[in-house]
mmCIF file of N, CA and C in Angstrom:
data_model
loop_
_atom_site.group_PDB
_atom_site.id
_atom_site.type_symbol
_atom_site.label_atom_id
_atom_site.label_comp_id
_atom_site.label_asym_id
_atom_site.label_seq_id
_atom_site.Cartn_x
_atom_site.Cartn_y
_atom_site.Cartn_z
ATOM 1 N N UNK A 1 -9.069 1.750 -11.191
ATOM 2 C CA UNK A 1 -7.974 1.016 -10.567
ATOM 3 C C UNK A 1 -6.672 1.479 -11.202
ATOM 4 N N UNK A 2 -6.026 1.781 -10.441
ATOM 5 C CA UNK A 2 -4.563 2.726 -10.700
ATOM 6 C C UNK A 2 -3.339 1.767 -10.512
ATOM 7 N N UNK A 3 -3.852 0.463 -10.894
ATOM 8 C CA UNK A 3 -2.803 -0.452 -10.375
ATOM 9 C C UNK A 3 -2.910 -1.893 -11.098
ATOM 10 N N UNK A 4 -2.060 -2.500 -11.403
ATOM 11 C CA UNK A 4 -2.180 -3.768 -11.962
ATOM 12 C C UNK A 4 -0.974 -4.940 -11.267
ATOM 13 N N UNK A 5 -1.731 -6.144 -11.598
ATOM 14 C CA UNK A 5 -0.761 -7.027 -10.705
ATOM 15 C C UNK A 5 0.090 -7.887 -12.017
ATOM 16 N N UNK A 6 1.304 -8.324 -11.721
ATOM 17 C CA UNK A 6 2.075 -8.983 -12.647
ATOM 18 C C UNK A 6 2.641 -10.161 -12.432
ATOM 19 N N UNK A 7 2.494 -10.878 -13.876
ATOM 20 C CA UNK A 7 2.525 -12.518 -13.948
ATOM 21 C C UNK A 7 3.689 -12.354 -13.625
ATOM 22 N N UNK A 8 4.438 -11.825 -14.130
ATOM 23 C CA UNK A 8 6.201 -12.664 -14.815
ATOM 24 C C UNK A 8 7.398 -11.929 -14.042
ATOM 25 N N UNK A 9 7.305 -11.610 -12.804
ATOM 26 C CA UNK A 9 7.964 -10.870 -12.265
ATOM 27 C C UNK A 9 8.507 -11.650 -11.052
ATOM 28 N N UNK A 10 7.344 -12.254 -9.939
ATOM 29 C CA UNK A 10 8.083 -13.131 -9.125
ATOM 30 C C UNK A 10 7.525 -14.145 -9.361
ATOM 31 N N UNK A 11 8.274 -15.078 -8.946
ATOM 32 C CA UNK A 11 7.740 -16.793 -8.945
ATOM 33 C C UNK A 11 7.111 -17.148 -7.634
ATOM 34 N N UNK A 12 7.603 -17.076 -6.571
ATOM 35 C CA UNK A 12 6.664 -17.140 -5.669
ATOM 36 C C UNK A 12 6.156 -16.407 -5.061
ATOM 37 N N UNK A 13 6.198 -14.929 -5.420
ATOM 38 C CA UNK A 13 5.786 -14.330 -4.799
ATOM 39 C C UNK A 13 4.487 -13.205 -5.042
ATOM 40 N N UNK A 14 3.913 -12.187 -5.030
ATOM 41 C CA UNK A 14 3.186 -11.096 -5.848
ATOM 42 C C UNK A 14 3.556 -10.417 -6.043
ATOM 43 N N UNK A 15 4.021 -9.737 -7.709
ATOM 44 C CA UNK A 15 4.227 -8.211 -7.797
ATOM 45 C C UNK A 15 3.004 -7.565 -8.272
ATOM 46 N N UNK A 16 3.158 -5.611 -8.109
ATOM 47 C CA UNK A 16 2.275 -4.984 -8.852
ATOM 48 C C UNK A 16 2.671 -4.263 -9.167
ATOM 49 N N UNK A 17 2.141 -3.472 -10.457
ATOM 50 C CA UNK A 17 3.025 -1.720 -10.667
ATOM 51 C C UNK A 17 2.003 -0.765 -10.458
ATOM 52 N N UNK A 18 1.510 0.211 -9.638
ATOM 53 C CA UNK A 18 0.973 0.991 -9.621
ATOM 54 C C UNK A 18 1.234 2.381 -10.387
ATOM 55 N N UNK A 19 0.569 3.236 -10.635
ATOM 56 C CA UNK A 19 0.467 4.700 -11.188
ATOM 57 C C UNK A 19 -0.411 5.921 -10.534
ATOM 58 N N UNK A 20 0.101 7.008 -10.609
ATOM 59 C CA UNK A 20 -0.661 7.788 -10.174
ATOM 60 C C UNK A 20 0.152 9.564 -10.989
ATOM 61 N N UNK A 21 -0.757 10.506 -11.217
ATOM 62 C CA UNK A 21 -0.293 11.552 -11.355
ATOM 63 C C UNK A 21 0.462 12.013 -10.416
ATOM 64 N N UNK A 22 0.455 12.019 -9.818
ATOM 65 C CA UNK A 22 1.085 12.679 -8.979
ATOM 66 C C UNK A 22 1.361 11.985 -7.345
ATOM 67 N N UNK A 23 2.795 12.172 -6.736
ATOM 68 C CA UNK A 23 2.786 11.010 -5.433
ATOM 69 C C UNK A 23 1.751 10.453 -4.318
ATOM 70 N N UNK A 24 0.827 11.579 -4.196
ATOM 71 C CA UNK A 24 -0.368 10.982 -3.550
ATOM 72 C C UNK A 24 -0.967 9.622 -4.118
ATOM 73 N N UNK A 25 -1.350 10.240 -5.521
ATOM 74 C CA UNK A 25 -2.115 9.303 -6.140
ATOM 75 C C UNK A 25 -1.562 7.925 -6.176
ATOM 76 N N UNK A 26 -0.463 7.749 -6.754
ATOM 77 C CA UNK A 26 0.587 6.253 -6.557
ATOM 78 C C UNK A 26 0.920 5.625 -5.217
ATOM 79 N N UNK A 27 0.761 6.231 -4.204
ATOM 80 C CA UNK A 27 0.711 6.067 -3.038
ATOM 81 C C UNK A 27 -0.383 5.299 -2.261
ATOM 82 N N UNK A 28 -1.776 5.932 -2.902
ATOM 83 C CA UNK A 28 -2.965 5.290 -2.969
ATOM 84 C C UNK A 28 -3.277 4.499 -3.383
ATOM 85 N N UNK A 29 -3.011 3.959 -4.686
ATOM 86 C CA UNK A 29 -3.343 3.062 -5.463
ATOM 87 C C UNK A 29 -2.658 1.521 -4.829
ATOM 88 N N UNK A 30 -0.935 1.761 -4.533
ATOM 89 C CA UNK A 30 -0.148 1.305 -3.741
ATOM 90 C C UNK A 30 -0.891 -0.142 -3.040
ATOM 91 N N UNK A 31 -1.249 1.727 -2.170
ATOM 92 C CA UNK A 31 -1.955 1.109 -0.753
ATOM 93 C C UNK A 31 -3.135 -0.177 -1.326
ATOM 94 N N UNK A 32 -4.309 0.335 -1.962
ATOM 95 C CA UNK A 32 -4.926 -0.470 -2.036
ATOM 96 C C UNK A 32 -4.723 -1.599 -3.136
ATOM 97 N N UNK A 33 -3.921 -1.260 -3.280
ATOM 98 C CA UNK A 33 -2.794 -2.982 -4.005
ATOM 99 C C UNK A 33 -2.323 -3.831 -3.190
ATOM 100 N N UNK A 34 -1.930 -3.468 -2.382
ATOM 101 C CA UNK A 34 -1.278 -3.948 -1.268
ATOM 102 C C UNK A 34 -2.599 -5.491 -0.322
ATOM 103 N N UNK A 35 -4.178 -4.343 0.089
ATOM 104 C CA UNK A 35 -5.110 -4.826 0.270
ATOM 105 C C UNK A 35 -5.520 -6.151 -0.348
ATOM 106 N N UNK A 36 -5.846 -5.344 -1.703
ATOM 107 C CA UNK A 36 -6.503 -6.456 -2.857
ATOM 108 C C UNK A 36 -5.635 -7.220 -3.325
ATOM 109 N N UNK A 37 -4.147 -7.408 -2.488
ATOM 110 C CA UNK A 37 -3.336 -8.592 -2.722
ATOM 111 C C UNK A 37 -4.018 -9.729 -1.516
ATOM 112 N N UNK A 38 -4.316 -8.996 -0.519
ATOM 113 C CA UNK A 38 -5.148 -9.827 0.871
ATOM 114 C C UNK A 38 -6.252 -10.210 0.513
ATOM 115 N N UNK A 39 -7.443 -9.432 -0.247
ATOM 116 C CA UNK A 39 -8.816 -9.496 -0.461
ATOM 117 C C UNK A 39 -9.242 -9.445 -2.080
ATOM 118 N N UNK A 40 -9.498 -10.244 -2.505
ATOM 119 C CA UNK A 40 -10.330 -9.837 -3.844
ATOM 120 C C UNK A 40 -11.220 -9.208 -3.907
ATOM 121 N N UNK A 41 -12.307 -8.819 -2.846
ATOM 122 C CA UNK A 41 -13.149 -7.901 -2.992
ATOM 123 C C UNK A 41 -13.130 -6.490 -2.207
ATOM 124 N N UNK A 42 -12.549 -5.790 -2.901
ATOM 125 C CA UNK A 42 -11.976 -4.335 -1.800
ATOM 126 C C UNK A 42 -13.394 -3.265 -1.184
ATOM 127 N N UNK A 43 -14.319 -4.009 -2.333
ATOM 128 C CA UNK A 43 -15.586 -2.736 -2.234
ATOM 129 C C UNK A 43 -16.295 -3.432 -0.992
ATOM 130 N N UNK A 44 -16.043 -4.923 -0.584
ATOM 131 C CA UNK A 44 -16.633 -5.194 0.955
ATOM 132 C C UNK A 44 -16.149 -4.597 2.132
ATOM 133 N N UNK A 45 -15.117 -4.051 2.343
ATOM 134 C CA UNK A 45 -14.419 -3.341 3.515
ATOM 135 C C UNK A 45 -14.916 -2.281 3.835
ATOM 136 N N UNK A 46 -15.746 -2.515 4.944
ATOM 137 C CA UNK A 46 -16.725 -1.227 4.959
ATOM 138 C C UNK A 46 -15.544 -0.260 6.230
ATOM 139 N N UNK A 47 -15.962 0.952 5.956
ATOM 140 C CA UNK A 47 -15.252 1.975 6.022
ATOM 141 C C UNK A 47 -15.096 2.030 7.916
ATOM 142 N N UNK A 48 -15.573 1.551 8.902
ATOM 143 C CA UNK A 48 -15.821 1.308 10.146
ATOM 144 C C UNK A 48 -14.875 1.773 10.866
ATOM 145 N N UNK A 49 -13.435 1.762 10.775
ATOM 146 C CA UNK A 49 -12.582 1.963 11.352
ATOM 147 C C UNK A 49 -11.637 2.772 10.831
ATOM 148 N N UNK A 50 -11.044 3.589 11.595
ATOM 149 C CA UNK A 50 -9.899 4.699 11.069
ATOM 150 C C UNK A 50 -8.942 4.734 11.828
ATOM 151 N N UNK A 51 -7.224 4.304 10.836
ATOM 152 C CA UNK A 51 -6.356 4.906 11.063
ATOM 153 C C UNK A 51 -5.393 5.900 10.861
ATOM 154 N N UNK A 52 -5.013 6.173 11.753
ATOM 155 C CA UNK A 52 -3.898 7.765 11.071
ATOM 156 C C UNK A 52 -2.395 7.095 11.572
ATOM 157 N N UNK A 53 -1.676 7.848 10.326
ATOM 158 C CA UNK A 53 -0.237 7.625 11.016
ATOM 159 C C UNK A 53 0.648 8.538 10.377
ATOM 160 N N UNK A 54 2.000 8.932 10.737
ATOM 161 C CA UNK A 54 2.768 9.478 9.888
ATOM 162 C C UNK A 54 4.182 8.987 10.022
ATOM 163 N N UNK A 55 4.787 8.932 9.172
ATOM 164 C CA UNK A 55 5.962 8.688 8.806
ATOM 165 C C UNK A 55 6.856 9.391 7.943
ATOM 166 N N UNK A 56 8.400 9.623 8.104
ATOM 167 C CA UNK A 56 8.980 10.291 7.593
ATOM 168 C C UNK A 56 9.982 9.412 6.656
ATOM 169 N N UNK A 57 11.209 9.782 6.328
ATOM 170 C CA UNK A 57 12.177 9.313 5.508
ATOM 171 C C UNK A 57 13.077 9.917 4.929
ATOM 172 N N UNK A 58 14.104 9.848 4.618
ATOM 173 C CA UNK A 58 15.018 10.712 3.691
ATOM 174 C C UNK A 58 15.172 10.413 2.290
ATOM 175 N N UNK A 59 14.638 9.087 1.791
ATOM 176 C CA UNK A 59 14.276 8.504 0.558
ATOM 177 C C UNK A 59 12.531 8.418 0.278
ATOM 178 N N UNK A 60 12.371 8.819 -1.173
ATOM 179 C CA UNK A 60 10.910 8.693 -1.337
ATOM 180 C C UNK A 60 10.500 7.198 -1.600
ATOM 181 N N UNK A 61 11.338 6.812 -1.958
ATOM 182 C CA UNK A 61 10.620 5.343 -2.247
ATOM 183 C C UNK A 61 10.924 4.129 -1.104
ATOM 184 N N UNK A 62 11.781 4.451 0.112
ATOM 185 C CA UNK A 62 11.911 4.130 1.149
ATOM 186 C C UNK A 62 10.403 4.609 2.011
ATOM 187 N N UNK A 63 9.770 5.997 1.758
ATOM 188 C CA UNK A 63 8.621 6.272 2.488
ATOM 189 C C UNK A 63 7.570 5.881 2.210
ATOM 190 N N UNK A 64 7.322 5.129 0.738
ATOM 191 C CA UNK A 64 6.427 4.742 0.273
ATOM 192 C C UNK A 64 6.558 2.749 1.107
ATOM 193 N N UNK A 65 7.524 2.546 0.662
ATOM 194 C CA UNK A 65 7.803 0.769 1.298
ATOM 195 C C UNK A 65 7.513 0.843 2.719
ATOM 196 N N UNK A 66 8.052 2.463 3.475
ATOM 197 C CA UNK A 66 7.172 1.965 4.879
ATOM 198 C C UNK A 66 5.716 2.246 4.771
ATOM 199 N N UNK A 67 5.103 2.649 4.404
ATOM 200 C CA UNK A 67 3.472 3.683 3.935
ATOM 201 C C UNK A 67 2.789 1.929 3.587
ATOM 202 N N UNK A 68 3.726 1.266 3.024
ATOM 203 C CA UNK A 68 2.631 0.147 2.532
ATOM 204 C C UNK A 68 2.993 -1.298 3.853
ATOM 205 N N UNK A 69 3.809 -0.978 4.332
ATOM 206 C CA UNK A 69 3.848 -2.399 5.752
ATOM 207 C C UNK A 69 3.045 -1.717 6.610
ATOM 208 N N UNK A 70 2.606 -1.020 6.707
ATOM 209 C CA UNK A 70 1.733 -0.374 7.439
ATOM 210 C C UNK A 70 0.250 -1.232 7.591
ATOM 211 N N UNK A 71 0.089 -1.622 6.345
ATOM 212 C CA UNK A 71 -1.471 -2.147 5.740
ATOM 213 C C UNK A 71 -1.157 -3.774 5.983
ATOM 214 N N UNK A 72 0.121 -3.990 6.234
ATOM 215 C CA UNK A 72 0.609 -5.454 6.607
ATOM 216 C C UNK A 72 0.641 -5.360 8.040
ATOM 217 N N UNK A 73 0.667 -4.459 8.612
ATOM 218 C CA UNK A 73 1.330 -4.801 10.115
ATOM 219 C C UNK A 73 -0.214 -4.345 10.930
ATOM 220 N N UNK A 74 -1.086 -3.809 10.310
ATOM 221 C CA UNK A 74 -2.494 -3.687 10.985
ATOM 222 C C UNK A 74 -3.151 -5.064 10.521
ATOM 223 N N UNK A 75 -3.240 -6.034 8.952
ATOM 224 C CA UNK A 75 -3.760 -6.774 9.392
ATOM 225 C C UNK A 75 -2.934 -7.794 10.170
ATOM 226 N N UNK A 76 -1.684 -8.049 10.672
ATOM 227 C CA UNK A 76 -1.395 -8.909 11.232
ATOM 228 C C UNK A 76 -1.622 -8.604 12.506
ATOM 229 N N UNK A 77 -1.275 -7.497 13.298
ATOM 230 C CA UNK A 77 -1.728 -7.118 14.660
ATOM 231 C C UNK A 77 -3.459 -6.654 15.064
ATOM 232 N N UNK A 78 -4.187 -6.405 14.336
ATOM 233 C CA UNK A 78 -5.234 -6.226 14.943
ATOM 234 C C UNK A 78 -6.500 -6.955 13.732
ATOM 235 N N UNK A 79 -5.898 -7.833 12.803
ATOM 236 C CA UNK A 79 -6.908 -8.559 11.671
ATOM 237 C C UNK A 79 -7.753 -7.312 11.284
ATOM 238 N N UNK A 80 -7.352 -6.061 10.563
ATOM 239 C CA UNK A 80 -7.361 -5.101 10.390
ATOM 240 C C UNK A 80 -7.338 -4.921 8.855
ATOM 241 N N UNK A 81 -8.461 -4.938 7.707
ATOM 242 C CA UNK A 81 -8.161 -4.843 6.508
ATOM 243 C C UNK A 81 -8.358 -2.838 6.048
ATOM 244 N N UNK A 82 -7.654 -2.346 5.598
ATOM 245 C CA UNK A 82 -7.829 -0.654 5.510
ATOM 246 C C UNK A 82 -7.326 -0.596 4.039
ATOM 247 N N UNK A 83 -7.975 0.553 4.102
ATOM 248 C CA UNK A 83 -7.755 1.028 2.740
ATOM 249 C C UNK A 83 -7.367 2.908 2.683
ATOM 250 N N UNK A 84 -6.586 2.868 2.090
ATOM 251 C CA UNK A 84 -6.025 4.201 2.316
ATOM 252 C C UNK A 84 -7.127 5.311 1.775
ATOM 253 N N UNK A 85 -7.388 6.391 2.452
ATOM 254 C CA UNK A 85 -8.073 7.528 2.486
ATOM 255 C C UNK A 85 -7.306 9.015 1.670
ATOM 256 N N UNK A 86 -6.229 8.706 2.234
ATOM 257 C CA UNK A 86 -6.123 10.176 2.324
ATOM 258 C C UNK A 86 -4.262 10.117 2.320
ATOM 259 N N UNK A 87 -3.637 10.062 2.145
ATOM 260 C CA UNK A 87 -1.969 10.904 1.629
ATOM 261 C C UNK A 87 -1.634 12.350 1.535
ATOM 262 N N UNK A 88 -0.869 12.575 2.530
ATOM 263 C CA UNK A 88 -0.509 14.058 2.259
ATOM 264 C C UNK A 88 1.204 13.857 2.421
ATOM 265 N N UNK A 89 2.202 14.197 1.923
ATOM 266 C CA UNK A 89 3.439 14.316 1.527
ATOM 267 C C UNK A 89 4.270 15.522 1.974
ATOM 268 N N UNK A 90 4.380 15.745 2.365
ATOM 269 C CA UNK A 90 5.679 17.209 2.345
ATOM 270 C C UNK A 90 7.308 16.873 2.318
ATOM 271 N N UNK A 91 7.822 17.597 1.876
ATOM 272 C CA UNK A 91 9.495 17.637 2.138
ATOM 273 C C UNK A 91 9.884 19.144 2.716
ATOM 274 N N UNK A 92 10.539 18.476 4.258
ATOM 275 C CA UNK A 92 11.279 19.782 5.038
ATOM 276 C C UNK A 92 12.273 19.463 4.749
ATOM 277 N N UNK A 93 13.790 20.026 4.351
ATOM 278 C CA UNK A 93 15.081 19.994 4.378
ATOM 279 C C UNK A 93 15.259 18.688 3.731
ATOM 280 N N UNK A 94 15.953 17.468 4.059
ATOM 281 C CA UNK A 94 16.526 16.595 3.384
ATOM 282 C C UNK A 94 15.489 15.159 3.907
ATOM 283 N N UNK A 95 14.061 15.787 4.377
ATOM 284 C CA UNK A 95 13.418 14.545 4.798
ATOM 285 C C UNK A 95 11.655 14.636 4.248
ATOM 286 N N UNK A 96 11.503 13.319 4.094
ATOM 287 C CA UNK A 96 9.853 13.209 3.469
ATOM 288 C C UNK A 96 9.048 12.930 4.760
ATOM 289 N N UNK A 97 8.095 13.657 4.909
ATOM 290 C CA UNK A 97 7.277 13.452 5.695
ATOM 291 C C UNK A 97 5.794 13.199 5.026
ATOM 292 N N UNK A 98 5.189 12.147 5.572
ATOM 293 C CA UNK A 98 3.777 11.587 5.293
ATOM 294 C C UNK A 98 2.736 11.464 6.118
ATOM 295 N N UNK A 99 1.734 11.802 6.273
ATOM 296 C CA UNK A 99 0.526 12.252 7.007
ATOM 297 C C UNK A 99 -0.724 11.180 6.281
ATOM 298 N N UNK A 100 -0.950 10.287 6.886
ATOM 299 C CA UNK A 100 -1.937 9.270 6.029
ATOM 300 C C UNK A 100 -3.227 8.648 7.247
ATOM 301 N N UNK A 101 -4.509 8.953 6.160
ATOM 302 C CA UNK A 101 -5.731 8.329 7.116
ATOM 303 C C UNK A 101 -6.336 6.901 5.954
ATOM 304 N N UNK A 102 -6.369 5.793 6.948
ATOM 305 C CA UNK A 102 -6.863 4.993 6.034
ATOM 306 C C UNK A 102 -8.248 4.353 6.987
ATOM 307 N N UNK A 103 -8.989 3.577 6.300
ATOM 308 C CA UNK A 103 -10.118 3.555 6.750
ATOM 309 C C UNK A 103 -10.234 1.825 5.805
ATOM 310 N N UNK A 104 -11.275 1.029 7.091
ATOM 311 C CA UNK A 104 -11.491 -0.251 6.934
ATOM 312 C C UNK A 104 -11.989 -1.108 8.584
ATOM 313 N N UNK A 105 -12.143 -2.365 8.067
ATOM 314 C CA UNK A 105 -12.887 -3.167 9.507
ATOM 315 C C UNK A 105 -12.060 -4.487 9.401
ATOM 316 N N UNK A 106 -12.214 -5.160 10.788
ATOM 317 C CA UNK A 106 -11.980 -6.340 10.563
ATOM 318 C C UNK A 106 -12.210 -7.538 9.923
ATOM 319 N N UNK A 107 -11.397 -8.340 9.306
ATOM 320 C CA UNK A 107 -11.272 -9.250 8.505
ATOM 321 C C UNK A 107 -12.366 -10.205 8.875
ATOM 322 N N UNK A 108 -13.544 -10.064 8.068
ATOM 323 C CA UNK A 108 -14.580 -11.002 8.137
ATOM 324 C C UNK A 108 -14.677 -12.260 6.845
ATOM 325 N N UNK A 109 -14.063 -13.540 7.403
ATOM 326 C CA UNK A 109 -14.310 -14.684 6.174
ATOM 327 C C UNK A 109 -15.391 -14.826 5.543
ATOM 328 N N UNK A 110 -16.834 -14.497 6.060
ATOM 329 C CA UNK A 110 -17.978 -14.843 5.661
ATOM 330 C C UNK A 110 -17.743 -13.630 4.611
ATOM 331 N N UNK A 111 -17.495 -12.562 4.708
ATOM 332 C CA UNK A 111 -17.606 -11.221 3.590
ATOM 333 C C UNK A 111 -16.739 -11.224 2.922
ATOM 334 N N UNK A 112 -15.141 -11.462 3.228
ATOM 335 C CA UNK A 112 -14.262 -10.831 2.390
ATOM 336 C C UNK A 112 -13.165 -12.139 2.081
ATOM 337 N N UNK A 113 -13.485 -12.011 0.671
ATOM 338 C CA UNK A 113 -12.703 -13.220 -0.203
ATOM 339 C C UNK A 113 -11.223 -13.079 -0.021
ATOM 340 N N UNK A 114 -10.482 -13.928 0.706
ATOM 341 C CA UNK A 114 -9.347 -13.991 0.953
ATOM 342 C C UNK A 114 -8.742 -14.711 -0.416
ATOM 343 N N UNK A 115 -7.430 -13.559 -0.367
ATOM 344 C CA UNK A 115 -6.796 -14.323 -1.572
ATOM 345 C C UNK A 115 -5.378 -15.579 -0.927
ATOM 346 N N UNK A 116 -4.403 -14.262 -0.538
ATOM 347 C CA UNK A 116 -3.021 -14.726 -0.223
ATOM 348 C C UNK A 116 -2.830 -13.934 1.043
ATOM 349 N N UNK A 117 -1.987 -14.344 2.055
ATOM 350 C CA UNK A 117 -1.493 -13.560 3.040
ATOM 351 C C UNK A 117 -0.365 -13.340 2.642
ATOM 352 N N UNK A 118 -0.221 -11.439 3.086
ATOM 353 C CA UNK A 118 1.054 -10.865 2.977
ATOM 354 C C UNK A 118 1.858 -10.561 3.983
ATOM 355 N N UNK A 119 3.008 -11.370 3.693
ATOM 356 C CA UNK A 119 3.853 -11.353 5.302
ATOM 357 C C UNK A 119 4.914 -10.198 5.107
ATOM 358 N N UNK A 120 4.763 -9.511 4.008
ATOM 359 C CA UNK A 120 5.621 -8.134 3.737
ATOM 360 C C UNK A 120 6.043 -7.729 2.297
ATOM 361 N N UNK A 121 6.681 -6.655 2.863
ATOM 362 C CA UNK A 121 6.651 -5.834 1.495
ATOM 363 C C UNK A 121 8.228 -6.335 1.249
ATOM 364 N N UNK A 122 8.658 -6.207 0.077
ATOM 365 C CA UNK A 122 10.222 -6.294 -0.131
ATOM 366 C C UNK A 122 11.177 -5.649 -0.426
ATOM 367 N N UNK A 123 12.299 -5.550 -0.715
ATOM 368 C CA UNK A 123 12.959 -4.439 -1.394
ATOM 369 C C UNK A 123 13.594 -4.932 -2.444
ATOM 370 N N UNK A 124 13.457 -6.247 -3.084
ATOM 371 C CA UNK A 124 13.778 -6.926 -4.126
ATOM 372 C C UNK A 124 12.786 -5.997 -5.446
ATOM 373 N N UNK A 125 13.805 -5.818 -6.164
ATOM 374 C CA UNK A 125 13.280 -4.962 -7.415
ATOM 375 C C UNK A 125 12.503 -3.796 -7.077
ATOM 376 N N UNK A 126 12.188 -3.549 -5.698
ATOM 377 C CA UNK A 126 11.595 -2.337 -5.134
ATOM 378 C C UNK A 126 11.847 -0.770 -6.310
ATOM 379 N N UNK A 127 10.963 -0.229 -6.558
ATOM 380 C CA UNK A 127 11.340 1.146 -7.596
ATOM 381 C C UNK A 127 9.875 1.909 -7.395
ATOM 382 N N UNK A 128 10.429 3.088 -6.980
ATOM 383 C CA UNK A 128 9.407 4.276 -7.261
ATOM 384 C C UNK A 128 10.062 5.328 -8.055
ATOM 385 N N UNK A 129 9.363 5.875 -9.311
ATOM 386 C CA UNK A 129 9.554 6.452 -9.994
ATOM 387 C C UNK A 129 8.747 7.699 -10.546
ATOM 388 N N UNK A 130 9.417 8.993 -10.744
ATOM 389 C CA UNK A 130 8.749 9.878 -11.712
ATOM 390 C C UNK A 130 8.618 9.400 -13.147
ATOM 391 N N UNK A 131 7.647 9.819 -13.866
ATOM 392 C CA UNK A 131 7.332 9.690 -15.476
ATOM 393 C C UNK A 131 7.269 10.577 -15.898
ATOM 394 N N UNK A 132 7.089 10.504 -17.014
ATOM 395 C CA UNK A 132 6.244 12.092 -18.216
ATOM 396 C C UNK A 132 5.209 12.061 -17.812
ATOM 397 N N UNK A 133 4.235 11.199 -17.350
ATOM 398 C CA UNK A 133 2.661 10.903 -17.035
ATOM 399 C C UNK A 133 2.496 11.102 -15.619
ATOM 400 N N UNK A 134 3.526 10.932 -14.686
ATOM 401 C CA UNK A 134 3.565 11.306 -12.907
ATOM 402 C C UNK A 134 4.608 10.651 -12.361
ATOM 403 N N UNK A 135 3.933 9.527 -11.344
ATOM 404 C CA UNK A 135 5.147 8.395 -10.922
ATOM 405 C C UNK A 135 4.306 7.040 -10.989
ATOM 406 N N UNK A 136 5.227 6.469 -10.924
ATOM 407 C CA UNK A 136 4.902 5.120 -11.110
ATOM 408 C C UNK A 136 6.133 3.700 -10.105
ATOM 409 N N UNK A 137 5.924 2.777 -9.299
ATOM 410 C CA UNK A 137 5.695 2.080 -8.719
ATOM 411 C C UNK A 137 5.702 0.251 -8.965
ATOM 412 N N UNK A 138 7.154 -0.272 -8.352
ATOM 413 C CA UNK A 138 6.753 -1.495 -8.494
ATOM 414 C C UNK A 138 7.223 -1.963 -7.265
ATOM 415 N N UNK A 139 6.396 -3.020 -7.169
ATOM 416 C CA UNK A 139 5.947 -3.832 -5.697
ATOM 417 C C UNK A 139 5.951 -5.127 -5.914
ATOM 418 N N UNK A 140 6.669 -5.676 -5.023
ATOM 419 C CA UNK A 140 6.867 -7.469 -4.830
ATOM 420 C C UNK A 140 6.374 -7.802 -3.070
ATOM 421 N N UNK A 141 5.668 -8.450 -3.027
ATOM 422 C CA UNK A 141 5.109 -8.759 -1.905
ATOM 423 C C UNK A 141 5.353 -9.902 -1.481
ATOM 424 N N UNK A 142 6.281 -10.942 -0.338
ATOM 425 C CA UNK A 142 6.662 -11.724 0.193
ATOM 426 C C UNK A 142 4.990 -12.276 0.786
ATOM 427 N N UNK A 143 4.884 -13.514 0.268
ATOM 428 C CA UNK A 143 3.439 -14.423 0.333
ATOM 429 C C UNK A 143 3.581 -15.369 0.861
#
C-alpha cells in the first residue's frame, strides 16, 4: 500500500498522502485511495468490468485531481467501484496527457464494506509533488 490516510488534516473531511517512484506509481496508489476511502475492503472488487479514459491538462497535479473524480463520478453514475490498472502519462508541448485502464464491478453491500461516500475530490491543500524518493501526493476528499 503506497498510500496512507491522515488524522489531523481535515475535520470533516478525508485526507491521504500517497507515494510512488515515479508518476504512474502515485497516480495508482491515488487512485486506489480514493476507492478504499469508499470501501474498506479493496481485495473484494472483483476485476469484472473495465474502464478506459484519457485526459489531458496543462498542470500535473490538475491531471492527477481530474484522474481521481473519475473513480467518483463512475461510482456515482453507474454504482461502479474500480480500481486503477494501468497509467500511462506523456507530455506533448505544454500539455499532460493520460491514458488510464481501471478495472472493478458494481457496488455490492453484501461484499463490500462501505466506509464513507465521496462526493469529490478538492483543491483545498491539493499538492502533487516531486521528491528525492519520486513524487508524492496529498488528497482531501469532500465526505
Amino acid at each position: 500500500m503506497s498510500y496512507e490516510f491522515l488524522e489531523d488534516i481535515a475535520i470533516a473531511d478525508i485526507a491521504f498522502q500517497a507515494w510512488g517512484k515515479d508518476l504512474e506509481e502515485v497516480f495508482l496508489a491515488a487512485g486506489d485511495a480514493v476507492t478504499n476511502t469508499m470501501i474498506d475492503n479493496l481485495e473484494a472488487i472483483a476485476p469484472q468490468e473495465t474502464r478506459t479514459f484519457t485526459l489531458d491538462n496543462d498542470e500535473l497535479d490538475l491531471l492527477l485531481f481530474n484522474f481521481l473524480q473519475e473513480f467518483v463520478y463512475y461510482k456515482d453514475s453507474e454504482q461502479l467501484l474500480l480500481r486503477p490498472q494501468q497509467v500511462q502519462i506523456e507530455q506533448k508541448d505544454t500539455l499532460y496527457y493520460l491514458t488510464a485502464m481501471a478495472k472493478g464491478e458494481e457496488l455490492d453491500p453484501e461484499r463490500h464494506q462501505q466506509r464513507v461516500d465521496v462526493k469529490a475530490v478538492t483543491l483545498h491543500r491539493f499538492k502533487l509533488e516531486q521528491t528525492a524518493d519520486g513524487w508524492t501526493a496529498l488528497v482531501i476528499l469532500d465526505i
